[in-house]
């Protein structure tokens, strides 16, 4: 740039003139300033009124504010909890923590399953197979048009009308469907199993290192060493070998009927199962459309140009189409994840004890409505902002640097 | 159309007499639904020959060259490229696509890759070339199309003419024996047409077998060994550019020439 400044053929650059505001209603700067002052003033007034009104009413009703109730013992019966809880002994704080964990459990599993199912359905709609394309189209069109609350009632109703424990449906060995929920077998955890898991994690790290080495080697020699045999060895053969070396412990904790209920295995309660299935199926119909439109948004010319260069189908998909499709897919996908998390609050309608349900009971029992609602808001805000932050980071990571 | 004939230097013919033909089309026909878009196209292109295909829009010019690397499949007749017949066999298709480069009207550069990455992608994944070697090769071709300084930029940062020159370099990095051009200058502003045509002329001087669908009659006159005129899915007339433009035999070619000349 220093060259241009000294160049006698060009005029020396000068600073842009500053725009001055005129005291006239036809001046856009003045108008902008006026409306901003009006809006901000209105918001301040509204907040001042709400805060003042609330505190006056709280005083009139002699309601103490604050979060002291969190350490009091809670008389809330809780059906399913990932951590120990005893009604009337454990605190409200612990009860609310269980609510948060229950919301987190259904949201995390739901997001993962909805993504997998939605992606498969979305790719199915692009299939040239008539049956598959029509079936997936029907899936999307029907399921996204039925309100999610209705779908939850449907699944919950279906699960509640399963036969009792003694006549439980028994589709495959070890699995029981009854009105007490879904019973699944679970592994009796032993040292050999831990060894196998450690070996798998180690194998995954080594596989990642190997694929990086393969990429470096391709850059150097042009030939990319095959990754899948190494991955198979490290991810399957190695953990199995460790497991076998540690005595190959294998015993399944299979649920069995004892008296009126099942013993052993793990249980998915009807409430949890209905909420999970409902949320996953509803959200997957939207995700399917997002995936389909993302792939279709990549211009046909991109495929053609890549094929004309002789690139094989898999490379075209991985190097050309997916990177471009993802940048269309990620932002609306974030919205769907947030929707799923927020829709999980409908749990209260079918009796799954998520944060809304437990915080609702808490504020009923303690009368701390403002604090209860504040906790619910804080929980959803934290979840949503975390998802947003992660997805925005991912989006920036894959974003197209176009210019 | 926009470049006058005298601006372009005459390019010597590079046809190799006696060598096996580069491309053979034998009674090729194609339909879209019930509409026939190609009717018994028969055309033999020699190694080193430069063919310009012209004709009104919808005449099947683009479809014809898209059949040569099977971006479209033909339903009847035979297409043999560089000694390999185009069939449903995927290996034959791979072999042919490696040897045939293509340049599109709308450039079709990969917008998420830099200019250099656009050029090295196929050599790396198809020719199994080491990255450094592929980059050297790509820079070599980018210098030939006169934009080595843009290597680190993205396609969206380049003008249309520059993008099309990158597209040509990208195709050349595969060292193809045959180059197909599908209206390479139709999407360009007039001042950029010349830079792309100059690049194509430079390529013609290297003796490359070229099949160009174009309306640039000045280019056809100076560079083409043969001009093929198509209308409604069939080859109506073909011959040397001088014969075709000065002494058209058919009414359809006369009409076409009068229309594009009136366009000036």
XYZ file of C-alpha atoms in Angstrom, chain A residues 218-224 300-312 315 318-321 323-324 327 400-403, chain B residues 66 69 71 94 97-98 100 102 104 108-113 121-122 124-126 128-132 154-157 170-171 174:
64
model
C -1.217 -40.295 1.147
C 0.082 -36.733 0.999
C 3.649 -38.040 0.788
C 3.353 -41.000 -1.548
C -0.091 -40.669 -3.101
C -1.176 -44.084 -1.868
C -3.559 -44.156 1.085
C -26.225 -31.046 -9.794
C -23.235 -29.441 -11.521
C -21.059 -30.272 -8.512
C -21.770 -33.994 -8.934
C -21.223 -33.737 -12.683
C -17.940 -31.861 -12.403
C -16.664 -34.378 -9.857
C -17.744 -37.379 -11.939
C -16.234 -35.826 -15.070
C -12.888 -35.714 -13.224
C -13.174 -39.477 -12.694
C -13.682 -39.256 -8.916
C -15.406 -42.342 -7.485
C -15.017 -39.630 -2.641
C -17.207 -37.254 1.208
C -15.111 -34.502 -0.338
C -17.609 -32.556 -2.433
C -21.246 -33.104 -1.497
C -19.088 -30.592 3.131
C -21.458 -28.393 1.128
C -23.358 -26.065 5.986
C -17.755 -22.245 3.603
C -15.021 -19.680 3.191
C -16.416 -18.454 -0.062
C -14.813 -15.089 -0.359
C -22.281 -35.221 -22.362
C -18.155 -39.080 -20.895
C -22.915 -37.769 -17.885
C -13.707 -44.941 -14.836
C -13.466 -40.394 -17.400
C -9.773 -40.339 -16.472
C -11.588 -37.186 -20.877
C -14.683 -31.529 -19.360
C -18.890 -26.643 -18.240
C -18.814 -25.902 -11.532
C -15.749 -25.252 -9.406
C -15.982 -26.680 -5.886
C -16.797 -23.587 -3.798
C -15.508 -24.993 -0.492
C -12.026 -25.751 -1.834
C -8.311 -33.207 -5.766
C -8.593 -35.532 -8.756
C -4.613 -37.090 -5.534
C -7.679 -39.332 -5.333
C -7.771 -40.746 -8.863
C -2.827 -41.491 -6.470
C -0.329 -38.683 -6.755
C 1.637 -37.425 -3.713
C 0.299 -34.086 -2.525
C 3.469 -32.112 -3.201
C -11.626 -19.538 -3.214
C -13.693 -19.706 -6.432
C -16.137 -17.070 -5.155
C -13.315 -14.518 -5.034
C -8.474 -28.417 -13.142
C -9.430 -30.666 -16.065
C -5.721 -35.109 -14.946
